[in-house]
Amino acid sequence: MNQREVFDKENIKAGLSNTLLTNSIIPKMKSIKLTVAQATIEFLKNQFSERDGVEQPFFAGCFGIFGHGNLAGLGQALQQSPDFRYYLVRNEQAAVHTAAGYAKMKNRLSTMVCISSIGPGATNMITAAAGATINRLPVLLLPGDIFAGRQVAPVLQQLESATSQDFSVNDCFKPVSKYWDRINRPEQIITALPEVMRVLTSPADTGAVTLCIPQDVQAEAFEFPVDLFGKRVWHIPRLRPDLNALMRAVKMIRSATQPMIIAGGGVIYSEAEEALKKFVHKTGIPVAETFAGKGALPYNDPHNLGAAGATGTEGANIISKEADVVIGIGTRYSDFTTASKTAFQNGMVKFININIAEFDAYKHSGLALTGDAKMIMEGLTEELGTYKVGEAYRKRVADYNKSWDEKVAIAYHAEEKEIPSQSEVIGAVNDYANPEDVVLSAAGSLPGDLHKLWRSEDSKSFHLEYGYSCMGYEISGGLGAKMACPEREIYIMLGDGGYLMMPSEIITSLQEGYKLTIILINNHGFASIGGLSKSIGSEGFGTRYLYRDRKSGKLEGDPLPVDLAKNAESLGAKVFKTTDIASFNEALEKAKKEERTTVIYIETVPERKMAGYGYAWWDVPIAEVSTSETVRKAYENYKEQKKNQRYYLD
Ligand SMILES: Cc1ncc(C[n+]2csc(CCOP(=O)(O)OP(=O)(O)O)c2C)c(N)n1
Ligand SMILES: [Mg+2]
């Protein structure tokens, strides 16, 4: 046998095709004939991430719903790859939320793939893709796409255009994706897939990545080089900052009298909690936390001021107002964090922004410390030497920490009324849950109340999707959190509005045996937006779940006869319908013993809500002219508040 024959024989034994072998005696590259879909799955299952020596598969499987646009392509490929598990979900949007919830719990080192058919299945994913990108969470979307071959156009669910045959609904993913591509020829995946991985595993660039694969291309076979399918480890870097920038930051901190830290999600994603604690304990610089950063320090650390911004604590907001140097760590400074640019009122305030993304590091004309939060905190701790804030400042912060916790205790155990308030429900869950259990929420009045009130001891115990605040994230995102951390109890807290938006993944949680504990708070409508509507003078217009009143023609009739508890039961959940805090506490005990997804239903009064504290404000524009007296009054107040807004330009 000559060399060529030996090589061919080995290839055939290994199941590889030899049709691409060239006439040269030693061929350059082995190949294997696979469909584009098969090759894509084969590639994805061989991708790993590594940070600090810990290696893990980057994709834990695939969520999806089949249709004519992916059944014969990706569907067939998944069927013949049972080691890459396929999870049937109920809604494509939910699938992407679940993947994002999973990635958040995994500190972005692992995620899931989401596949859809063409048309509505694909566009259902757009909402949650935006959520993932805004929250800087990696998710990979593989929507089916219309025939690249075009001969059969228009296919079922195809958007036609008279100006181009190159449009499909998948073009709508472009602004919400950190990388977007369409595969019109099989060999394009050879260069597209590594780009997909580069972006997904980049701590600075990550978000939703969309790879559209037309339904005909998915099923088309090609001789792919076998090297495409070798194991690849994506090393997640811990980038050190520029030394000059670090020294400038040291100088700025040393000259500060009232510095403070705004801890964002980046602290937790970088696993910089310990480094932050050391820095804070050594220097005495206090910390206020964003929604994504809550838990970066334990709630009872005397340096912890608690929630920052519009939903902030009294201490956090007073200290923010006075701070002369604000050290933002892993924060994108959303309007909730900056109280719509009114939080930082010191005329001399300067920002130091520690962020892996240059984009965030330069915000507020800050001193950009671009790099990994853990590395930078360690560097700053060392370089600052013996620097400390004054004792009086440290004591003031510790007093705020204590006095806030007294407020929390009162809110947790408000005097018993017939119908409890939301803060009592939060208190009951917090009192019952273990420190490593997770509270998870996304929209409505719960996020603000939880931000203020939840006592976090573990940095992964507070899971709020408050970048996109997407009603519907709660149950689907909770499923992802449970899949990532099955050892933790997941307490999903959501309102009736959020529940009605997407209860469907209760079924998926049962199908897969992942237990969720869902706290369903019914206040017959939108307490949050209803309250906001009142604050802008519109009296809660269109925010209650009530019958239309025949006489007035308005939505102010009797409550609708919807039974959400029965609804959850009909989907297969174990339901405890509770009426007061005592029965709610009993249900928490019983729910803990359940092995399947459980819903604890309770009604609360929408009116008794947590107030804003300190200088909390949120900019929601009010009609400049109106026929309503209450709106006109609200506008006058709004004009006053607007005067506190600042640009941070030097
Ligand atoms: C998908 C989506 N649509 C609309 C909104 C705007 N919005 C924010 S909170 C809210 C009401 C939420 O109602 P519910 O879940 O019952 O919570 P509650 O306000 O009663 O606490 C609405 C409509 C949103 N955040 N997400
Ligand atoms: Mg509600």
CSV table of C-alpha atoms in Angstrom, one decimal, residues 141-580:
chain,number,residue,atom,x,y,z
A,141,LEU,CA,-29.6,32.0,18.5
A,142,LEU,CA,-30.0,29.9,15.4
A,143,PRO,CA,-33.2,31.0,13.7
A,144,GLY,CA,-34.1,29.2,10.5
A,145,ASP,CA,-34.2,31.5,7.4
A,146,ILE,CA,-36.0,31.5,4.0
A,147,PHE,CA,-34.5,29.4,1.2
A,148,ALA,CA,-31.2,30.7,0.0
A,149,GLY,CA,-32.1,29.0,-3.3
A,150,ARG,CA,-35.1,31.3,-3.7
A,151,GLN,CA,-36.8,29.2,-6.4
A,152,VAL,CA,-39.8,28.4,-4.2
A,153,ALA,CA,-40.3,31.9,-2.8
A,154,PRO,CA,-42.4,33.1,-1.2
A,155,VAL,CA,-42.4,30.3,1.3
A,156,LEU,CA,-44.9,30.0,4.1
A,157,GLN,CA,-44.1,32.8,6.7
A,158,GLN,CA,-41.8,34.7,4.3
A,159,LEU,CA,-41.8,38.4,4.4
A,160,GLU,CA,-41.7,39.6,0.8
A,161,SER,CA,-40.1,42.8,-0.3
A,162,ALA,CA,-40.5,44.5,-3.7
A,163,THR,CA,-37.1,46.2,-3.3
A,164,SER,CA,-34.9,43.3,-2.4
A,165,GLN,CA,-34.9,39.5,-2.3
A,166,ASP,CA,-32.2,39.7,0.4
A,167,PHE,CA,-34.6,40.7,3.2
A,168,SER,CA,-36.1,38.3,5.7
A,169,VAL,CA,-37.6,38.9,9.1
A,170,ASN,CA,-34.3,37.8,10.6
A,171,ASP,CA,-32.8,41.1,9.6
A,172,CYS,CA,-34.7,42.4,12.7
A,173,PHE,CA,-32.2,40.7,14.9
A,174,LYS,CA,-29.4,43.0,13.7
A,175,PRO,CA,-29.7,45.8,16.2
A,176,VAL,CA,-30.2,43.4,19.2
A,177,SER,CA,-27.3,41.1,18.3
A,178,LYS,CA,-23.6,41.6,19.1
A,179,TYR,CA,-22.8,39.5,16.1
A,180,TRP,CA,-25.2,38.7,13.2
A,181,ASP,CA,-24.6,36.5,10.2
A,182,ARG,CA,-26.5,34.6,7.5
A,183,ILE,CA,-25.2,31.4,6.0
A,184,ASN,CA,-25.9,31.3,2.3
A,185,ARG,CA,-23.3,28.7,1.4
A,186,PRO,CA,-22.3,25.7,3.6
A,187,GLU,CA,-18.6,26.6,3.8
A,188,GLN,CA,-19.5,30.0,5.3
A,189,ILE,CA,-19.9,28.3,8.7
A,190,ILE,CA,-16.2,27.5,8.7
A,191,THR,CA,-15.4,31.1,9.2
A,192,ALA,CA,-18.7,32.2,10.9
A,193,LEU,CA,-18.7,29.8,13.8
A,194,PRO,CA,-15.3,30.9,15.3
A,195,GLU,CA,-16.6,34.5,15.1
A,196,VAL,CA,-19.7,33.4,17.0
A,197,MET,CA,-17.5,32.0,19.7
A,198,ARG,CA,-15.2,35.0,19.9
A,199,VAL,CA,-18.1,37.3,20.6
A,200,LEU,CA,-20.0,35.0,23.0
A,201,THR,CA,-16.9,34.4,25.1
A,202,SER,CA,-15.7,38.0,25.1
A,203,PRO,CA,-16.5,39.5,28.5
A,204,ALA,CA,-16.5,42.9,26.9
A,205,ASP,CA,-18.6,42.2,23.7
A,206,THR,CA,-20.9,39.4,24.8
A,207,GLY,CA,-24.7,39.4,24.3
A,208,ALA,CA,-27.0,37.8,21.8
A,209,VAL,CA,-25.3,36.2,18.8
A,210,THR,CA,-27.6,35.4,15.9
A,211,LEU,CA,-26.6,33.0,13.1
A,212,CYS,CA,-29.4,32.7,10.6
A,213,ILE,CA,-29.3,29.4,8.6
A,214,PRO,CA,-31.7,29.2,5.6
A,215,GLN,CA,-33.8,26.1,5.7
A,216,ASP,CA,-32.3,24.6,2.5
A,217,VAL,CA,-28.7,25.3,3.6
A,218,GLN,CA,-29.3,23.6,6.9
A,219,ALA,CA,-29.9,20.3,5.1
A,220,GLU,CA,-27.2,20.7,2.5
A,221,ALA,CA,-24.1,18.5,2.8
A,222,PHE,CA,-20.5,19.6,2.4
A,223,GLU,CA,-17.1,18.2,3.0
A,224,PHE,CA,-16.0,20.0,6.1
A,225,PRO,CA,-12.5,19.9,7.3
A,226,VAL,CA,-12.3,17.6,10.4
A,227,ASP,CA,-10.2,20.2,12.2
A,228,LEU,CA,-13.3,22.3,12.5
A,229,PHE,CA,-14.7,19.8,15.1
A,230,GLY,CA,-11.7,19.5,17.4
A,231,LYS,CA,-12.0,20.5,21.0
A,232,ARG,CA,-11.5,24.2,21.4
A,233,VAL,CA,-11.0,25.9,24.7
A,234,TRP,CA,-11.8,29.6,24.8
A,235,HIS,CA,-9.6,31.1,27.6
A,236,ILE,CA,-11.5,34.0,29.3
A,237,PRO,CA,-8.8,36.6,29.9
A,238,ARG,CA,-8.3,38.5,33.1
A,239,LEU,CA,-7.1,41.7,31.6
A,240,ARG,CA,-4.8,43.9,33.7
A,241,PRO,CA,-5.4,47.6,33.4
A,242,ASP,CA,-3.0,50.1,31.9
A,243,LEU,CA,-0.5,50.9,34.7
A,244,ASN,CA,-0.6,54.7,34.1
A,245,ALA,CA,-4.4,54.7,34.4
A,246,LEU,CA,-4.1,52.6,37.6
A,247,MET,CA,-1.7,55.1,39.1
A,248,ARG,CA,-3.9,58.1,38.1
A,249,ALA,CA,-6.8,56.3,39.8
A,250,VAL,CA,-4.7,55.8,43.0
A,251,LYS,CA,-3.9,59.5,43.0
A,252,MET,CA,-7.6,60.4,42.6
A,253,ILE,CA,-8.7,58.1,45.3
A,254,ARG,CA,-6.0,59.4,47.7
A,255,SER,CA,-7.2,62.9,47.2
A,256,ALA,CA,-10.9,62.0,47.9
A,257,THR,CA,-12.6,62.6,51.2
A,258,GLN,CA,-15.9,61.0,50.4
A,259,PRO,CA,-15.3,58.3,47.8
A,260,MET,CA,-17.9,55.6,47.1
A,261,ILE,CA,-18.2,52.5,45.0
A,262,ILE,CA,-21.1,51.7,42.7
A,263,ALA,CA,-20.9,47.9,42.4
A,264,GLY,CA,-22.5,46.5,39.3
A,265,GLY,CA,-23.0,43.1,37.8
A,266,GLY,CA,-19.4,43.1,36.5
A,267,VAL,CA,-18.2,42.5,40.1
A,268,ILE,CA,-20.1,39.2,40.2
A,269,TYR,CA,-19.4,38.1,36.6
A,270,SER,CA,-15.7,38.6,37.3
A,271,GLU,CA,-16.0,36.8,40.6
A,272,ALA,CA,-14.4,39.8,42.2
A,273,GLU,CA,-16.4,39.7,45.5
A,274,GLU,CA,-13.5,38.7,47.7
A,275,ALA,CA,-11.2,41.3,46.0
A,276,LEU,CA,-13.9,44.0,46.5
A,277,LYS,CA,-14.4,43.0,50.2
A,278,LYS,CA,-10.6,43.3,50.8
A,279,PHE,CA,-10.4,46.6,49.1
A,280,VAL,CA,-13.4,48.0,51.0
A,281,HIS,CA,-12.3,46.7,54.4
A,282,LYS,CA,-8.9,48.1,54.0
A,283,THR,CA,-9.9,51.5,52.7
A,284,GLY,CA,-13.3,51.9,54.3
A,285,ILE,CA,-14.8,53.1,51.0
A,286,PRO,CA,-18.5,52.4,51.1
A,287,VAL,CA,-20.5,50.4,48.4
A,288,ALA,CA,-23.9,50.9,46.9
A,289,GLU,CA,-25.2,48.2,44.7
A,290,THR,CA,-27.1,48.2,41.3
A,291,PHE,CA,-29.7,45.6,40.5
A,292,ALA,CA,-27.2,43.3,38.9
A,293,GLY,CA,-24.5,44.0,41.5
A,294,LYS,CA,-26.7,43.4,44.6
A,295,GLY,CA,-25.0,40.8,46.7
A,296,ALA,CA,-21.5,41.8,45.7
A,297,LEU,CA,-21.0,42.5,49.5
A,298,PRO,CA,-23.2,40.8,52.1
A,299,TYR,CA,-26.1,43.0,53.2
A,300,ASN,CA,-24.8,43.2,56.8
A,301,ASP,CA,-21.3,44.3,55.9
A,302,PRO,CA,-21.0,47.7,57.7
A,303,HIS,CA,-19.6,49.2,54.4
A,304,ASN,CA,-22.7,48.2,52.5
A,305,LEU,CA,-25.1,51.1,51.8
A,306,GLY,CA,-27.4,48.7,49.9
A,307,ALA,CA,-29.4,49.6,46.8
A,308,ALA,CA,-28.2,52.6,44.7
A,309,GLY,CA,-30.3,55.1,42.8
A,310,ALA,CA,-34.0,55.5,42.0
A,311,THR,CA,-34.8,52.4,44.1
A,312,GLY,CA,-32.0,53.1,46.5
A,313,THR,CA,-31.7,53.2,50.3
A,314,GLU,CA,-31.6,56.4,52.2
A,315,GLY,CA,-27.9,56.1,53.0
A,316,ALA,CA,-26.9,55.2,49.5
A,317,ASN,CA,-28.7,58.2,48.1
A,318,ILE,CA,-27.4,60.7,50.6
A,319,ILE,CA,-23.8,59.5,50.2
A,320,SER,CA,-24.2,59.5,46.4
A,321,LYS,CA,-25.3,63.1,46.6
A,322,GLU,CA,-22.1,64.1,48.4
A,323,ALA,CA,-19.5,61.8,47.0
A,324,ASP,CA,-16.5,63.5,45.4
A,325,VAL,CA,-15.1,60.3,43.7
A,326,VAL,CA,-17.4,57.6,42.4
A,327,ILE,CA,-15.8,54.3,41.6
A,328,GLY,CA,-18.1,52.4,39.3
A,329,ILE,CA,-17.2,48.7,39.0
A,330,GLY,CA,-18.8,46.7,36.3
A,331,THR,CA,-21.8,49.0,35.9
A,332,ARG,CA,-23.3,50.5,32.8
A,333,TYR,CA,-24.9,53.4,34.9
A,334,SER,CA,-28.5,52.8,33.9
A,335,ASP,CA,-31.0,55.6,34.7
A,336,PHE,CA,-32.1,53.6,37.8
A,337,THR,CA,-28.6,53.6,39.1
A,338,THR,CA,-28.0,57.3,38.5
A,339,ALA,CA,-31.5,58.4,39.5
A,340,SER,CA,-31.7,59.7,35.9
A,341,LYS,CA,-28.5,61.7,36.4
A,342,THR,CA,-29.6,63.3,39.6
A,343,ALA,CA,-27.8,61.0,42.1
A,344,PHE,CA,-24.4,62.6,42.1
A,345,GLN,CA,-24.7,66.2,43.1
A,346,ASN,CA,-21.3,67.2,44.3
A,347,GLY,CA,-20.1,69.9,42.0
A,348,MET,CA,-16.6,68.4,42.0
A,349,VAL,CA,-17.6,64.8,41.5
A,350,LYS,CA,-15.3,62.6,39.4
A,351,PHE,CA,-15.7,59.1,38.2
A,352,ILE,CA,-13.3,56.2,38.0
A,353,ASN,CA,-14.9,53.4,35.9
A,354,ILE,CA,-13.5,49.9,36.3
A,355,ASN,CA,-15.0,47.9,33.4
A,356,ILE,CA,-14.0,45.2,31.0
A,357,ALA,CA,-16.0,47.1,28.3
A,358,GLU,CA,-14.3,50.3,27.1
A,359,PHE,CA,-17.7,51.6,26.2
A,360,ASP,CA,-18.8,51.6,29.9
A,361,ALA,CA,-15.4,52.6,31.2
A,362,TYR,CA,-15.5,56.0,29.5
A,363,LYS,CA,-19.0,56.9,30.7
A,364,HIS,CA,-19.5,60.2,32.7
A,365,SER,CA,-16.1,61.4,31.4
A,366,GLY,CA,-14.6,58.9,33.9
A,367,LEU,CA,-11.1,57.8,34.3
A,368,ALA,CA,-11.3,54.6,32.4
A,369,LEU,CA,-9.8,51.6,34.1
A,370,THR,CA,-10.5,49.1,31.3
A,371,GLY,CA,-9.9,45.5,32.4
A,372,ASP,CA,-11.0,42.7,34.7
A,373,ALA,CA,-12.6,43.9,37.9
A,374,LYS,CA,-10.9,41.3,40.1
A,375,MET,CA,-7.4,42.2,38.7
A,376,ILE,CA,-8.1,45.9,39.1
A,377,MET,CA,-9.4,45.7,42.6
A,378,GLU,CA,-6.4,43.7,43.7
A,379,GLY,CA,-4.1,46.2,41.9
A,380,LEU,CA,-5.8,49.2,43.6
A,381,THR,CA,-5.7,47.6,47.0
A,382,GLU,CA,-2.0,47.1,46.7
A,383,GLU,CA,-1.1,50.5,45.3
A,384,LEU,CA,-3.2,52.4,47.7
A,385,GLY,CA,-1.0,51.3,50.6
A,386,THR,CA,-2.3,52.6,53.8
A,387,TYR,CA,-5.0,54.9,52.4
A,388,LYS,CA,-8.2,54.9,54.4
A,389,VAL,CA,-11.3,57.1,54.5
A,390,GLY,CA,-11.8,59.1,57.7
A,391,GLU,CA,-13.2,57.4,60.8
A,392,ALA,CA,-16.3,59.7,60.9
A,393,TYR,CA,-17.2,58.8,57.3
A,394,ARG,CA,-16.8,55.1,58.0
A,395,LYS,CA,-19.0,55.3,61.1
A,396,ARG,CA,-21.6,57.3,59.2
A,397,VAL,CA,-21.8,54.6,56.6
A,398,ALA,CA,-22.0,51.8,59.2
A,399,ASP,CA,-24.9,53.8,60.9
A,400,TYR,CA,-26.7,54.0,57.6
A,401,ASN,CA,-26.2,50.2,57.1
A,402,LYS,CA,-27.7,49.6,60.5
A,403,SER,CA,-30.6,52.0,60.3
A,404,TRP,CA,-31.6,50.7,56.9
A,405,ASP,CA,-31.7,47.2,58.2
A,406,GLU,CA,-34.1,48.4,60.9
A,407,LYS,CA,-36.3,49.8,58.2
A,408,VAL,CA,-36.2,46.4,56.4
A,409,ALA,CA,-37.2,44.6,59.6
A,410,ILE,CA,-40.2,46.9,60.0
A,411,ALA,CA,-41.2,46.4,56.3
A,412,TYR,CA,-40.8,42.6,56.7
A,413,HIS,CA,-43.0,42.5,59.7
A,414,ALA,CA,-45.5,45.3,59.2
A,415,GLU,CA,-48.5,45.0,61.5
A,416,GLU,CA,-50.9,42.3,60.4
A,417,LYS,CA,-53.7,43.6,58.2
A,418,GLU,CA,-56.2,41.4,56.5
A,419,ILE,CA,-54.5,41.5,53.2
A,420,PRO,CA,-50.7,41.6,53.5
A,421,SER,CA,-48.4,44.1,51.7
A,422,GLN,CA,-45.8,43.0,49.3
A,423,SER,CA,-42.9,43.9,51.7
A,424,GLU,CA,-44.3,41.3,54.2
A,425,VAL,CA,-44.4,38.7,51.5
A,426,ILE,CA,-40.7,39.5,50.6
A,427,GLY,CA,-39.9,39.3,54.3
A,428,ALA,CA,-41.5,35.9,54.7
A,429,VAL,CA,-39.6,34.5,51.7
A,430,ASN,CA,-36.3,36.1,52.9
A,431,ASP,CA,-36.8,34.8,56.5
A,432,TYR,CA,-37.5,31.3,55.2
A,433,ALA,CA,-34.9,31.0,52.4
A,434,ASN,CA,-31.4,29.8,52.9
A,435,PRO,CA,-28.6,32.3,52.1
A,436,GLU,CA,-27.6,30.4,49.0
A,437,ASP,CA,-31.2,30.2,47.7
A,438,VAL,CA,-32.0,32.5,44.8
A,439,VAL,CA,-34.7,35.2,44.6
A,440,LEU,CA,-35.5,35.9,40.9
A,441,SER,CA,-37.7,38.7,39.5
A,442,ALA,CA,-37.9,41.0,36.5
A,443,ALA,CA,-40.7,43.6,36.2
A,444,GLY,CA,-43.4,45.3,38.1
A,445,SER,CA,-43.2,46.7,41.6
A,446,LEU,CA,-41.2,43.7,42.9
A,447,PRO,CA,-37.8,44.6,41.5
A,448,GLY,CA,-37.7,48.0,43.3
A,449,ASP,CA,-39.0,46.5,46.6
A,450,LEU,CA,-36.5,43.6,46.3
A,451,HIS,CA,-33.7,45.9,45.5
A,452,LYS,CA,-34.4,47.8,48.7
A,453,LEU,CA,-35.4,45.0,51.0
A,454,TRP,CA,-33.8,41.7,50.1
A,455,ARG,CA,-31.1,40.7,52.5
A,456,SER,CA,-28.4,39.1,50.3
A,457,GLU,CA,-25.6,37.1,51.8
A,458,ASP,CA,-24.5,35.2,48.7
A,459,SER,CA,-23.6,37.0,45.5
A,460,LYS,CA,-25.7,34.6,43.3
A,461,SER,CA,-28.8,34.8,45.6
A,462,PHE,CA,-30.3,38.0,44.0
A,463,HIS,CA,-31.2,37.4,40.3
A,464,LEU,CA,-32.9,40.4,38.9
A,465,GLU,CA,-33.4,41.0,35.2
A,466,TYR,CA,-33.6,44.7,35.4
A,467,GLY,CA,-31.7,45.8,32.3
A,468,TYR,CA,-34.7,45.0,30.0
A,469,SER,CA,-37.2,44.5,32.8
A,470,CYS,CA,-39.1,42.1,30.6
A,471,MET,CA,-42.4,40.8,31.9
A,472,GLY,CA,-42.2,37.1,31.1
A,473,TYR,CA,-38.6,36.6,32.1
A,474,GLU,CA,-39.5,35.4,35.5
A,475,ILE,CA,-40.5,31.8,35.1
A,476,SER,CA,-38.5,31.1,32.0
A,477,GLY,CA,-35.4,32.8,33.4
A,478,GLY,CA,-36.0,31.0,36.6
A,479,LEU,CA,-35.9,27.7,34.8
A,480,GLY,CA,-32.5,28.6,33.4
A,481,ALA,CA,-31.2,29.6,36.8
A,482,LYS,CA,-32.4,26.2,38.2
A,483,MET,CA,-30.8,24.3,35.3
A,484,ALA,CA,-27.5,26.1,36.1
A,485,CYS,CA,-27.7,25.6,39.9
A,486,PRO,CA,-30.0,22.6,40.6
A,487,GLU,CA,-28.7,22.5,44.2
A,488,ARG,CA,-30.2,25.9,45.0
A,489,GLU,CA,-33.9,26.6,45.7
A,490,ILE,CA,-35.1,29.2,43.2
A,491,TYR,CA,-37.8,31.5,44.5
A,492,ILE,CA,-39.4,33.3,41.5
A,493,MET,CA,-41.3,36.3,42.6
A,494,LEU,CA,-43.7,37.8,40.1
A,495,GLY,CA,-46.9,39.7,39.7
A,496,ASP,CA,-50.2,38.7,38.1
A,497,GLY,CA,-49.2,40.8,35.0
A,498,GLY,CA,-45.8,39.0,34.6
A,499,TYR,CA,-47.4,35.7,35.2
A,500,LEU,CA,-50.1,36.2,32.5
A,501,MET,CA,-47.4,37.3,30.0
A,502,MET,CA,-45.6,33.9,30.1
A,503,PRO,CA,-46.7,31.1,32.5
A,504,SER,CA,-45.9,28.5,29.8
A,505,GLU,CA,-42.5,27.3,31.0
A,506,ILE,CA,-44.0,25.8,34.1
A,507,ILE,CA,-44.7,22.9,31.7
A,508,THR,CA,-41.1,22.8,30.6
A,509,SER,CA,-39.9,22.8,34.2
A,510,LEU,CA,-42.2,19.7,34.9
A,511,GLN,CA,-41.1,18.0,31.7
A,512,GLU,CA,-37.4,18.3,32.6
A,513,GLY,CA,-37.8,17.7,36.4
A,514,TYR,CA,-36.5,21.1,37.5
A,515,LYS,CA,-38.4,22.3,40.5
A,516,LEU,CA,-39.2,26.0,40.8
A,517,THR,CA,-40.9,27.7,43.6
A,518,ILE,CA,-43.1,30.5,42.2
A,519,ILE,CA,-44.5,33.2,44.4
A,520,LEU,CA,-47.4,34.6,42.5
A,521,ILE,CA,-48.5,38.0,43.9
A,522,ASN,CA,-51.9,39.0,42.6
A,523,ASN,CA,-52.9,42.6,43.0
A,524,HIS,CA,-55.3,42.6,40.0
A,525,GLY,CA,-53.2,44.7,37.6
A,526,PHE,CA,-50.1,46.8,37.4
A,527,ALA,CA,-49.3,48.2,40.9
A,528,SER,CA,-46.1,49.6,39.5
A,529,ILE,CA,-47.3,51.3,36.4
A,530,GLY,CA,-50.5,52.1,38.1
A,531,GLY,CA,-48.5,54.0,40.8
A,532,LEU,CA,-46.4,55.6,38.2
A,533,SER,CA,-49.5,56.7,36.3
A,534,LYS,CA,-50.8,58.3,39.5
A,535,SER,CA,-47.5,60.1,40.1
A,536,ILE,CA,-47.7,61.7,36.6
A,537,GLY,CA,-51.3,62.7,37.2
A,538,SER,CA,-53.1,60.0,35.1
A,539,GLU,CA,-54.8,58.3,38.0
A,540,GLY,CA,-53.8,54.7,37.1
A,541,PHE,CA,-55.6,54.9,33.7
A,542,GLY,CA,-55.7,51.5,32.0
A,543,THR,CA,-53.6,49.6,34.6
A,544,ARG,CA,-56.2,47.5,36.5
A,545,TYR,CA,-57.5,44.1,35.5
A,546,LEU,CA,-61.2,45.0,35.7
A,547,TYR,CA,-64.3,44.6,33.6
A,548,ARG,CA,-65.2,47.5,31.3
A,549,ASP,CA,-67.9,49.5,33.1
A,550,ARG,CA,-70.9,49.7,30.7
A,551,LYS,CA,-72.0,53.1,31.9
A,552,SER,CA,-68.7,55.0,32.0
A,553,GLY,CA,-67.1,53.0,29.2
A,554,LYS,CA,-64.0,52.8,31.3
A,555,LEU,CA,-62.0,49.9,32.8
A,556,GLU,CA,-63.3,50.4,36.3
A,557,GLY,CA,-65.9,47.7,36.7
A,558,ASP,CA,-65.7,44.6,39.0
A,559,PRO,CA,-62.6,42.4,39.1
A,560,LEU,CA,-62.4,39.9,36.3
A,561,PRO,CA,-63.2,36.3,37.3
A,562,VAL,CA,-59.8,34.9,36.5
A,563,ASP,CA,-58.4,32.3,38.9
A,564,LEU,CA,-54.6,32.3,38.4
A,565,ALA,CA,-54.1,29.6,41.1
A,566,LYS,CA,-56.3,27.2,39.1
A,567,ASN,CA,-54.5,28.3,35.9
A,568,ALA,CA,-51.2,27.3,37.4
A,569,GLU,CA,-52.7,24.0,38.7
A,570,SER,CA,-54.0,23.2,35.2
A,571,LEU,CA,-50.5,23.5,33.8
A,572,GLY,CA,-49.4,20.8,36.3
A,573,ALA,CA,-47.9,22.8,39.2
A,574,LYS,CA,-48.5,22.0,42.8
A,575,VAL,CA,-50.4,25.1,44.0
A,576,PHE,CA,-50.9,26.5,47.5
A,577,LYS,CA,-53.5,29.3,47.6
A,578,THR,CA,-52.7,31.4,50.6
A,579,THR,CA,-54.6,34.3,52.1
A,580,ASP,CA,-52.4,35.8,54.8
